[in-house]
């Protein structure tokens, strides 16, 4: 087979279509097949993600594929740059871990061949994976809208998988926020199309100027996406939704789903409208991020339940991502990808995805051992599930920002960018956020290792799940070492390969 | 002129819908408000399609294709929201019976 004849861009189609096919097949085949399909597809999906990252890195330029052979502005383009490749990899890893965890967690009761929750979980997990990859690879703003909606529709039923009134309420609230967010995004795309006659990201970046229509459109889209990312003060839906879902679903929701809309904010801000950002807008986004860090951490500190505490910690950790925007303000377009804040922001996204997924899964095991997730009743739970508590501790290192974790490297890069640009106030907020994270996490860890009188039962199939959780947590804790060997993947931006990106 | 009227109608629908979503607390009313908001956005797409019409064509087909997709998405979103509301109602009642 002549390898040169194969378009490497087909990998991008595979990344979206493999899990989508799996989701459809899981609907068509008997329920007991859903899990097997997901497990059969996962290694393939991971291989595709690795292949995309490898190809982008080796070529030093974005990968692209014109769907149906139609070039923009008529056709739709799939594109993969460095950050897209990172998203694909992180999604594949977290989804795989959540799947392995769920295989034991959702195993049907003895005698039953399939459980409804399990079938729904596997089908939605594959749909969610496909939508995440479509968000990472989409090159057209309307195409991205569809991907975002697919993501929302597969994420919301995961929230209420348990089926209790409380989780249904959380799902409904999440849905309302998500729908407002997506309708605002859609309104923005309408305005952009009306003004420039295209929605292709690369074409738009060449055409969009600081006109009122473009500014209004971007403001609407970013506000909508911020609601979906749960940026403070639009975070109200997140804690009940993420805390009420089953552990494997929480890991995917907190680790990946909120990152997808953040990813699009970065796309809009740095790829579509590099000329439109003003100091006031950048500082407003930074201030909301700082508000998220402080408010999320303080709320996490006040929680009596472990899963709610972890969910509020997600609100806080999302705040760090948004500090990228003011820290990169004023940096010339060509130098953004080489800036410390750029790598810091993406590293924070990746390390939070791994650490938070590990933490939610560990909390699931801890809650199963204890029969509840009230923090003050967890004294000595470390004896029942020692590996889960160890994983919780390692993931905590990353959230607090202690070396050599990915969280440490990310926050260090962001801090150094804040100092280098003289914006010391963001540095103060980041240090405070780290301290507060230590305040809300260490008491839990201390209790888990303390002597306790309460009796804890070891959950069934705990060993395999503990191994998965530990692997994720170790990955998060060692991610910081990737800074020692920067492969330059993140520097490959959409703009860097304009000639090769299929623009006429 | 007609397009300006449609555009203003779209803007008014977006405004009413957004107001309803923020002010209303009942889930069903919020879902209706979301549909008004969506209707306004779709109308705006129609206006943009007409404005971008090439010579000899009634309108630009691309925004029309987007509206069709948008309507399908809004319909599915409404269906999902309604089913959640119905399920919530049933679950709530089930809990009452269980405790009684």
XYZ file of C-alpha atoms in Angstrom:
604
model
C 0.000 0.000 0.000
C 1.562 3.320 -0.995
C 1.691 5.230 2.274
C 2.260 8.531 0.510
C -1.123 8.263 -1.206
C -2.937 8.261 2.122
C -3.864 11.721 3.306
C -2.761 12.077 6.945
C -5.753 14.381 7.309
C -7.932 11.267 7.295
C -6.726 10.732 10.859
C -8.808 13.745 11.843
C -11.910 12.165 10.324
C -11.166 8.952 12.206
C -10.766 10.845 15.489
C -14.337 12.126 15.199
C -15.963 9.171 13.445
C -14.588 6.217 15.428
C -16.358 7.083 18.679
C -19.422 8.369 16.804
C -19.740 5.032 15.006
C -19.352 3.293 18.336
C -22.160 5.350 19.875
C -24.509 4.549 16.993
C -23.561 0.878 17.050
C -24.175 0.757 20.796
C -27.693 2.069 20.195
C -28.350 -0.469 17.461
C -26.916 -3.592 19.125
C -28.198 -5.263 22.293
C -27.280 -3.397 25.453
C -24.618 -5.785 26.679
C -22.507 -4.880 23.633
C -22.170 -1.201 24.557
C -19.292 -1.744 27.000
C -17.490 -4.139 24.657
C -17.732 -1.661 21.762
C -16.345 1.116 23.946
C -13.436 -1.072 25.032
C -12.742 -2.219 21.498
C -12.703 1.342 20.218
C -10.672 2.909 22.974
C -7.203 1.622 21.915
C -7.981 2.639 18.325
C -9.050 6.122 19.423
C -5.953 6.500 21.587
C -3.780 5.386 18.652
C -5.440 7.972 16.407
C -4.819 10.713 18.989
C -1.157 9.704 19.309
C -0.815 9.550 15.527
C -2.322 13.033 15.116
C -0.005 14.472 17.773
C 2.992 12.707 16.224
C 2.170 13.889 12.689
C 1.596 17.489 13.770
C 4.807 17.484 15.788
C 6.926 15.822 13.117
C 5.652 18.113 10.376
C 5.834 21.210 12.572
C 2.634 22.407 10.914
C -1.093 21.900 11.449
C -2.809 18.895 9.906
C -5.867 19.645 7.850
C -8.592 17.860 5.966
C -11.243 19.405 3.740
C -14.434 17.424 4.297
C -15.737 16.106 0.996
C -12.876 17.773 -0.848
C -14.557 21.181 -0.628
C -12.203 23.952 0.453
C -13.440 26.873 2.613
C -15.335 29.177 2.337
C -17.711 26.710 0.668
C -16.584 23.595 2.495
C -15.742 22.693 6.074
C -12.196 22.190 7.216
C -10.939 19.964 10.011
C -7.665 21.232 11.401
C -5.319 20.005 14.108
C -2.682 22.288 15.592
C -0.611 21.768 18.745
C -3.364 22.562 21.262
C -5.846 20.353 19.347
C -3.400 17.472 19.523
C -3.035 18.053 23.269
C -6.825 18.008 23.666
C -7.113 14.748 21.715
C -4.467 13.081 23.879
C -5.900 14.284 27.178
C -9.429 13.291 26.118
C -8.320 9.797 25.115
C -6.465 9.263 28.415
C -9.212 10.556 30.715
C -11.983 8.757 28.815
C -10.009 5.529 28.943
C -9.480 5.861 32.686
C -13.116 6.729 33.328
C -14.162 3.759 31.196
C -11.886 1.328 33.044
C -13.203 2.626 36.353
C -16.813 2.429 35.216
C -16.421 -1.157 34.005
C -16.216 -2.289 37.608
C -18.458 0.440 38.982
C -21.365 -0.145 36.613
C -21.065 -3.938 36.397
C -24.587 -5.365 36.399
C -25.822 -7.098 39.515
C -25.295 -10.874 39.504
C -28.054 -12.481 37.426
C -28.780 -9.444 35.278
C -27.238 -9.309 31.812
C -27.245 -5.564 31.418
C -28.020 -2.514 33.491
C -29.735 0.460 31.971
C -27.328 2.952 33.548
C -24.345 1.072 32.105
C -25.723 1.014 28.558
C -26.565 4.720 28.713
C -23.153 5.491 30.186
C -21.177 3.708 27.462
C -23.236 5.152 24.637
C -22.966 8.689 25.995
C -19.272 8.286 26.761
C -18.568 7.491 23.117
C -20.811 10.312 21.879
C -19.061 12.673 24.276
C -15.644 11.568 23.064
C -16.625 12.156 19.449
C -17.983 15.617 20.284
C -14.833 16.522 22.251
C -12.639 15.538 19.322
C -14.885 17.487 16.955
C -14.478 20.575 19.149
C -10.701 20.140 19.150
C -10.526 19.694 15.372
C -13.320 21.888 14.020
C -12.165 24.688 11.763
C -15.531 26.314 11.161
C -17.418 28.238 13.829
C -20.819 26.775 12.945
C -19.401 23.276 12.808
C -18.005 23.962 16.264
C -21.477 25.023 17.425
C -22.844 21.636 16.405
C -19.940 19.884 18.135
C -20.549 21.920 21.280
C -24.235 20.980 21.290
C -23.429 17.298 20.816
C -21.115 17.628 23.790
C -23.816 19.257 25.914
C -26.431 16.696 24.963
C -24.142 13.811 25.824
C -22.918 15.444 29.053
C -26.299 16.314 30.570
C -27.766 12.804 30.800
C -24.495 11.728 32.469
C -25.263 14.183 35.271
C -28.587 12.519 36.073
C -27.495 8.928 35.482
C -28.409 8.203 39.088
C -31.982 9.312 38.389
C -32.693 10.935 41.764
C -34.716 14.156 41.914
C -31.639 16.044 43.076
C -29.493 15.028 40.104
C -32.385 15.700 37.711
C -32.613 19.213 39.103
C -28.859 19.661 38.708
C -29.078 18.422 35.114
C -31.936 20.790 34.328
C -30.034 23.739 35.735
C -26.941 22.734 33.778
C -29.080 22.457 30.635
C -30.509 25.970 31.055
C -27.031 27.493 31.455
C -25.690 25.464 28.543
C -28.581 26.419 26.280
C -28.210 30.124 27.001
C -24.518 29.734 26.321
C -25.008 27.995 23.009
C -27.716 30.366 21.798
C -25.443 33.344 22.509
C -22.677 31.562 20.635
C -25.027 30.945 17.707
C -26.056 34.614 17.673
C -22.387 35.529 17.464
C -21.816 33.213 14.502
C -24.825 34.775 12.728
C -23.348 38.247 13.180
C -19.895 37.135 12.046
C -21.311 35.432 8.968
C -23.366 38.513 8.159
C -20.315 40.747 8.442
C -17.630 38.628 6.759
C -19.421 35.945 4.728
C -17.395 33.078 6.205
C -17.121 31.166 9.444
C -13.828 29.466 8.713
C -11.453 30.329 11.565
C -8.374 30.921 9.425
C -10.257 32.932 6.783
C -11.961 34.997 9.492
C -8.678 35.808 11.197
C -7.571 37.462 7.965
C -10.784 39.415 7.481
C -12.108 40.375 10.913
C -11.287 43.903 11.959
C -12.328 45.973 14.958
C -15.825 46.684 13.615
C -18.846 46.875 15.940
C -20.380 43.682 14.498
C -17.222 41.660 15.114
C -16.758 43.030 18.631
C -20.387 42.359 19.548
C -20.260 38.880 18.023
C -17.108 37.953 19.912
C -18.447 39.376 23.160
C -21.642 37.310 22.805
C -19.741 34.147 21.907
C -17.252 34.485 24.728
C -20.026 35.191 27.250
C -21.893 32.112 26.029
C -18.811 29.926 26.164
C -17.946 31.267 29.621
C -21.352 30.072 30.864
C -20.559 26.611 29.512
C -17.065 26.675 31.046
C -18.578 27.687 34.405
C -16.431 30.795 34.649
C -17.228 32.742 37.821
C -19.944 34.160 38.269
C -21.645 31.777 35.811
C -20.433 28.734 37.758
C -23.611 28.140 39.775
C -24.647 25.077 37.792
C -21.354 23.242 38.105
C -21.052 22.078 41.731
C -24.407 20.247 41.992
C -24.046 18.776 38.500
C -20.490 17.511 38.905
C -20.915 16.383 42.490
C -24.140 14.475 41.850
C -22.988 12.427 38.867
C -21.490 8.935 39.265
C -17.684 9.098 39.803
C -16.711 8.100 36.248
C -19.105 10.683 34.798
C -17.862 13.403 37.190
C -14.295 12.704 36.102
C -15.169 13.214 32.447
C -17.409 16.235 33.086
C -14.947 18.053 35.334
C -11.808 16.962 33.545
C -12.847 17.360 29.939
C -16.266 18.835 29.169
C -15.698 22.273 30.702
C -12.326 22.427 28.931
C -13.936 22.144 25.506
C -15.699 25.491 25.748
C -12.546 27.036 27.206
C -10.677 25.680 24.200
C -13.100 27.565 21.932
C -12.638 30.783 23.907
C -8.895 30.508 23.260
C -9.600 29.808 19.582
C -11.785 32.908 19.339
C -9.491 35.129 21.313
C -6.165 34.199 19.748
C -7.070 32.753 16.347
C -10.224 34.521 15.158
C -9.852 37.975 16.614
C -6.238 38.636 17.500
C -6.655 42.260 16.474
C -9.824 42.864 18.436
C -8.717 42.367 22.027
C -8.460 45.436 24.185
C -6.759 45.856 27.527
C -10.122 46.345 29.243
C -11.591 43.132 27.825
C -8.471 41.105 28.610
C -8.392 42.440 32.159
C -12.108 41.761 32.627
C -11.612 38.113 31.679
C -8.573 37.960 33.933
C -10.572 39.492 36.793
C -13.330 36.896 36.364
C -10.651 34.189 36.381
C -9.173 35.644 39.559
C -12.671 35.827 41.065
C -13.158 32.157 40.178
C -9.897 31.184 41.896
C -10.756 33.014 45.108
C -14.508 32.352 45.276
C -14.156 28.717 44.171
C -11.418 28.041 46.725
C -13.293 29.710 49.580
C -16.457 27.792 48.714
C -14.457 24.550 48.507
C -13.087 25.293 51.963
C -16.621 25.566 53.360
C -17.973 22.297 51.959
C -18.785 19.435 54.286
C -19.041 16.886 51.466
C -16.047 15.561 49.588
C -17.535 15.547 46.086
C -18.923 19.072 46.403
C -15.540 20.248 47.632
C -13.860 18.735 44.574
C -16.473 20.323 42.295
C -15.856 23.779 43.794
C -12.159 23.157 43.349
C -12.897 22.743 39.635
C -14.456 26.223 39.623
C -11.232 27.562 41.142
C -8.888 25.659 38.836
C -10.790 26.849 35.760
C -9.958 30.389 36.888
C -6.232 29.795 36.306
C -6.935 29.000 32.662
C -8.476 32.400 32.079
C -5.422 34.213 33.454
C -3.794 33.265 30.149
C -5.769 36.039 28.452
C -4.484 39.112 30.344
C -1.011 37.601 30.644
C -0.794 37.300 26.864
C -2.283 40.717 26.183
C -0.028 42.880 24.083
C 2.195 39.973 23.067
C 2.637 40.101 19.271
C 0.669 37.367 17.479
C 3.825 35.668 16.208
C 5.328 35.366 19.698
C 2.283 34.148 21.624
C 3.015 30.471 21.146
C 6.537 30.918 22.524
C 5.296 32.732 25.647
C 5.424 31.124 29.094
C 1.757 31.979 29.730
C 0.709 30.052 26.611
C 2.446 26.816 27.665
C 1.392 27.430 31.265
C -2.271 27.726 30.341
C -2.294 24.563 28.235
C -0.301 22.662 30.810
C -2.837 23.735 33.449
C -5.625 22.421 31.214
C -3.922 19.051 30.784
C -2.781 18.642 34.372
C -6.117 19.701 35.822
C -7.910 17.249 33.532
C -5.756 14.358 34.786
C -5.632 15.438 38.430
C -9.323 16.243 38.741
C -10.387 13.049 37.004
C -8.120 11.100 39.375
C -9.523 12.966 42.355
C -13.174 12.359 41.452
C -12.499 8.664 40.843
C -10.571 8.382 44.114
C -13.413 10.175 45.897
C -15.796 7.644 44.366
C -13.849 4.771 45.919
C -13.526 6.597 49.238
C -17.273 7.317 49.307
C -18.000 3.690 48.452
C -15.784 2.483 51.287
C -17.333 4.894 53.759
C -20.898 4.678 52.486
C -21.078 8.483 52.426
C -18.866 11.408 51.442
C -19.092 13.620 54.541
C -15.549 14.831 55.154
C -15.729 14.719 58.962
C -16.649 11.036 58.866
C -13.654 9.918 56.834
C -11.166 9.375 59.688
C -9.086 6.329 58.874
C -10.603 5.560 55.475
C -7.036 5.172 54.203
C -6.918 1.689 55.693
C -9.827 0.496 53.545
C -8.726 2.040 50.267
C -5.040 2.970 50.748
C -4.220 3.282 47.053
C -7.212 5.528 46.377
C -6.146 7.835 49.220
C -2.590 7.860 47.858
C -3.954 8.798 44.422
C -6.085 11.517 46.022
C -2.941 12.893 47.685
C -0.931 12.853 44.445
C -3.753 14.578 42.554
C -3.922 17.106 45.387
C -0.233 17.933 44.861
C -1.085 19.001 41.337
C -4.081 21.109 42.377
C -2.112 22.867 45.118
C 0.833 23.302 42.748
C 3.667 21.435 44.442
C 6.602 20.142 42.373
C 7.057 18.028 40.297
C 3.355 17.987 39.417
C 1.850 19.352 36.218
C -0.047 21.883 38.302
C 3.238 23.173 39.724
C 4.807 23.616 36.289
C 1.665 25.270 34.909
C 1.337 27.700 37.808
C 5.071 28.393 37.765
C 4.905 29.324 34.074
C 1.863 31.535 34.633
C 3.521 33.153 37.666
C 6.706 33.860 35.757
C 4.672 35.376 32.926
C 2.849 37.577 35.441
C 6.135 38.739 36.940
C 7.756 39.255 33.542
C 4.911 41.480 32.351
C 4.744 43.369 35.648
C 1.182 42.198 36.391
C 2.027 41.137 39.931
C -1.618 41.168 41.075
C -2.364 37.996 39.085
C 0.646 36.384 40.767
C -0.789 37.258 44.198
C -4.126 35.656 43.277
C -2.398 32.495 42.027
C -0.343 32.124 45.203
C -3.442 32.692 47.341
C -5.311 30.097 45.285
C -2.554 27.557 45.904
C -2.608 28.248 49.647
C -6.382 27.917 49.811
C -6.202 24.652 47.853
C -3.777 23.350 50.467
C -6.181 24.447 53.202
C -9.126 22.551 51.753
C -7.260 19.432 50.587
C -4.810 18.667 53.381
C -7.428 18.241 56.131
C -9.114 15.567 53.993
C -5.814 13.783 53.428
C -4.962 14.103 57.117
C -8.276 12.563 58.133
C -7.921 9.724 55.656
C -4.559 8.736 57.128
C -5.606 9.325 60.744
C -6.738 6.632 63.156
C -10.452 6.216 63.144
C -13.023 4.141 64.899
C -15.515 3.953 62.032
C -15.707 0.662 60.154
C -15.090 0.888 56.418
C -15.822 -1.831 53.922
C -13.500 -2.446 51.007
C -15.518 -1.869 47.779
C -15.860 -4.797 45.380
C -13.383 -4.859 42.478
C -11.473 -2.158 44.331
C -8.040 -3.310 43.182
C -8.530 -2.713 39.443
C -10.181 0.634 40.026
C -7.523 1.746 42.481
C -4.860 0.946 39.901
C -6.593 3.118 37.262
C -6.954 6.016 39.683
C -3.333 5.738 40.783
C -2.102 5.675 37.173
C -4.012 8.880 36.408
C -2.771 10.589 39.564
C 0.835 9.582 38.886
C 0.508 10.951 35.355
C -0.780 14.250 36.772
C 1.981 14.348 39.373
C 4.718 13.716 36.808
C 3.336 15.938 34.056
C 5.482 18.793 35.309
C 8.565 16.905 34.135
C 7.386 17.412 30.561
C 8.684 20.951 30.984
C 12.226 19.582 31.126
C 11.819 18.393 27.574
C 9.583 20.824 25.741
C 8.659 19.152 22.488
C 7.349 22.375 20.987
C 4.023 20.771 20.101
C 2.067 23.641 21.610
C 3.872 26.177 19.443
C 2.248 24.826 16.309
C -0.663 27.193 15.872
C -3.331 27.458 13.224
C -1.778 30.658 11.957
C 1.683 29.140 11.637
C 0.709 27.052 8.658
C -1.566 29.365 6.715
C -0.197 28.211 3.378
C -0.646 24.594 4.297
C -3.970 25.024 6.054
C -5.924 24.942 2.846
C -6.508 28.639 2.488
C -6.709 29.693 -1.145
C -36.975 48.004 4.674
C -38.690 44.650 5.210
C -35.359 43.187 6.258
C -34.937 45.925 8.860
C -38.359 45.055 10.295
C -37.454 41.361 10.430
C -34.102 42.208 11.964
C -35.748 44.323 14.654
C -38.288 41.538 15.302
C -35.403 39.114 15.716
C -33.669 41.466 18.142
C -36.909 41.920 20.115
C -37.413 38.135 20.339
C -33.825 37.693 21.544
C -34.419 40.367 24.172
C -37.716 38.885 25.382
C -36.260 35.391 25.460
C -33.178 36.422 27.406
C -35.333 38.389 29.861
C -37.604 35.397 30.359
C -34.690 33.034 30.909
C -33.227 35.267 33.580
C -36.471 36.241 35.327
C -38.593 33.087 35.135
C -38.006 30.387 37.695
C -40.392 27.700 36.393
C -38.609 25.203 34.145
C -41.366 25.136 31.526
C -41.397 28.915 31.185
C -37.619 28.900 30.895
C -37.828 26.356 28.088
C -40.372 28.560 26.299
C -38.129 31.585 26.794
C -35.234 29.634 25.313
C -37.380 28.872 22.270
C -38.250 32.550 21.835
C -34.570 33.417 22.088
C -33.754 30.737 19.524
C -36.530 31.977 17.235
C -35.029 35.466 17.298
C -31.605 34.127 16.351
C -33.078 32.062 13.503
C -34.918 35.112 12.181
C -31.623 36.979 12.216
C -30.062 34.200 10.139
C -32.906 34.661 7.646
C -32.218 38.383 7.412
C -28.512 37.724 6.897
C -29.327 35.174 4.191
C -31.480 37.705 2.346
C -28.928 40.490 2.679
C -26.146 38.277 1.384
C -28.142 37.183 -1.670
C -26.199 36.998 -4.911
C -27.708 38.400 -8.123
C -30.408 36.069 -9.426
C -30.855 34.178 -6.156
C -33.499 34.899 -3.539
C -31.054 34.474 -0.714
C -27.695 33.086 0.358
C -28.264 29.346 0.988
C -25.529 28.953 3.624
C -27.323 30.712 6.516
C -30.497 28.847 5.567
C -28.659 25.559 5.943
C -27.421 26.769 9.321
C -30.951 27.673 10.406
C -32.182 24.180 9.583
C -29.388 22.708 11.689
C -30.070 25.240 14.424
C -33.771 24.380 14.498
C -32.996 20.666 14.765
C -30.606 21.378 17.636
C -33.099 23.656 19.408
C -35.821 21.024 18.953
C -33.623 18.307 20.475
C -32.643 20.621 23.313
C -36.307 21.350 24.029
C -37.158 17.651 23.925
C -34.319 16.852 26.323
C -35.349 19.657 28.672
C -39.021 18.619 28.602
C -38.144 15.000 29.286
C -36.036 16.103 32.249
C -38.946 18.175 33.583
C -41.368 15.251 33.158
C -38.917 12.866 34.816
C -38.381 15.296 37.660
C -42.140 15.502 38.201
C -42.483 11.707 38.194
C -39.528 11.189 40.502
C -40.802 13.795 42.925
C -44.205 12.119 43.063
C -42.556 8.712 43.449
C -40.649 9.958 46.490
C -43.853 11.267 48.077
C -45.597 7.926 47.625
C -42.567 6.156 49.033
C -42.583 8.237 52.203
C -46.354 8.092 52.675
